[in-house]
Tab-separated table of C-alpha atoms in Angstrom:
chain	number	residue	atom	x	y	z
A	1	MET	CA	-65.115	-32.184	7.017
A	2	PRO	CA	-63.870	-31.987	3.417
A	3	ASN	CA	-65.200	-34.640	1.089
A	4	ARG	CA	-63.191	-36.834	-1.265
A	5	GLN	CA	-63.409	-34.460	-4.253
A	6	GLU	CA	-62.051	-31.515	-2.251
A	7	LEU	CA	-59.164	-33.631	-0.974
A	8	GLU	CA	-58.332	-34.763	-4.511
A	9	VAL	CA	-58.388	-31.154	-5.749
A	10	ARG	CA	-56.150	-30.046	-2.859
A	11	TYR	CA	-53.763	-32.917	-3.550
A	12	LYS	CA	-53.528	-32.009	-7.258
A	13	ILE	CA	-52.880	-28.345	-6.397
A	14	PHE	CA	-50.276	-29.308	-3.825
A	15	ASP	CA	-48.672	-31.820	-6.219
A	16	ARG	CA	-48.504	-29.322	-9.055
A	17	PHE	CA	-47.334	-26.212	-7.210
A	18	ALA	CA	-45.306	-27.636	-4.334
A	19	LEU	CA	-43.993	-31.093	-5.169
A	20	GLY	CA	-43.763	-30.552	-8.920
A	21	ASP	CA	-41.977	-27.258	-8.446
A	22	GLN	CA	-39.464	-28.856	-6.091
A	23	ARG	CA	-38.927	-31.764	-8.499
A	24	SER	CA	-38.251	-29.444	-11.421
A	25	TYR	CA	-35.966	-27.217	-9.309
A	26	TYR	CA	-33.832	-30.125	-8.104
A	27	GLN	CA	-33.812	-31.712	-11.560
A	28	ARG	CA	-32.443	-28.455	-13.009
A	29	LYS	CA	-29.786	-28.333	-10.285
A	30	VAL	CA	-28.745	-31.952	-10.878
A	31	ASP	CA	-28.540	-31.328	-14.628
A	32	SER	CA	-26.466	-28.204	-14.029
A	33	TYR	CA	-24.057	-30.073	-11.744
A	34	ARG	CA	-23.730	-32.925	-14.255
A	35	LYS	CA	-22.846	-30.439	-16.966
A	36	ALA	CA	-20.244	-28.791	-14.692
A	37	ARG	CA	-18.825	-32.214	-13.799
A	38	GLY	CA	-18.355	-32.997	-17.479
A	39	GLN	CA	-16.572	-29.685	-18.034
A	40	VAL	CA	-14.253	-30.229	-15.067
A	41	ASN	CA	-13.425	-33.749	-16.224
A	42	MET	CA	-12.621	-32.406	-19.695
A	43	ILE	CA	-10.266	-29.806	-18.185
A	44	ARG	CA	-8.570	-32.453	-16.035
A	45	ALA	CA	-8.105	-34.770	-19.001
A	46	SER	CA	-6.703	-31.898	-21.089
A	47	MET	CA	-4.214	-30.979	-18.366
A	48	GLY	CA	-3.146	-34.628	-18.080
A	49	LEU	CA	-2.607	-34.813	-21.829
A	50	ALA	CA	-0.643	-31.540	-21.784
A	51	THR	CA	1.545	-32.936	-18.990
A	52	VAL	CA	2.279	-36.085	-20.973
A	53	VAL	CA	3.095	-34.086	-24.109
A	54	ALA	CA	5.398	-31.756	-22.145
A	55	THR	CA	7.148	-34.728	-20.548
A	56	VAL	CA	7.714	-36.431	-23.882
A	57	PHE	CA	8.932	-33.158	-25.330
A	58	ALA	CA	11.357	-32.623	-22.445
A	59	ILE	CA	12.712	-36.160	-22.676
A	60	THR	CA	13.170	-36.238	-26.429
A	61	TRP	CA	14.370	-32.658	-26.963
A	62	PRO	CA	17.854	-32.712	-28.540
A	63	ARG	CA	20.512	-31.868	-26.026
A	64	ARG	CA	23.677	-29.903	-26.653
A	65	PRO	CA	26.654	-31.959	-27.785
A	66	SER	CA	28.585	-33.358	-24.904
A	67	THR	CA	31.577	-31.423	-23.639
A	68	PRO	CA	34.596	-32.782	-21.772
A	69	HIS	CA	32.933	-31.661	-18.548
A	70	ALA	CA	29.600	-33.324	-19.293
A	71	ALA	CA	30.511	-36.430	-17.329
A	72	ARG	CA	31.609	-34.335	-14.357
A	73	PRO	CA	29.389	-31.256	-14.181
A	74	PHE	CA	31.056	-29.912	-11.039
A	75	ALA	CA	34.487	-29.905	-12.681
A	76	LEU	CA	33.626	-26.473	-14.048
A	77	TYR	CA	33.387	-25.088	-10.547
A	78	ARG	CA	36.540	-26.644	-9.117
A	79	PRO	CA	39.130	-23.974	-8.403
A	80	ARG	CA	42.113	-24.229	-10.681
A	81	SER	CA	45.597	-24.333	-9.289
A	82	SER	CA	47.462	-21.235	-10.369
A	83	PRO	CA	50.998	-21.492	-11.725
A	84	ALA	CA	53.814	-20.290	-9.528
A	85	GLY	CA	54.374	-16.571	-9.595
A	86	SER	CA	50.859	-15.702	-10.733
A	87	ARG	CA	49.532	-15.071	-7.270
A	88	PRO	CA	49.180	-11.470	-6.193
A	89	PRO	CA	51.651	-10.384	-3.512
A	90	ARG	CA	50.506	-10.701	0.081
A	91	ARG	CA	49.743	-7.586	1.978
A	92	ARG	CA	51.485	-7.171	5.242
A	93	PRO	CA	49.397	-6.174	8.211
């Protein structure tokens, strides 16, 4: 049966090479994920700011001067009535 000193030595070896190694590995992973989280949050904030700037730009951009058809945009597409005599002759079947 191992005595107290052997058990303490085994515990120190186990703590250093097994538990300590796992602690340092997971601490590195957590630090890496925290760094990535900060980068992603910075990208998200930048995209939000770019969206706000683009929206303000689109709202405040000077528009073309109004035309008579500005109030009724579909008036441009309404077929005009042609004056009498300007129609092409009908073809007979």
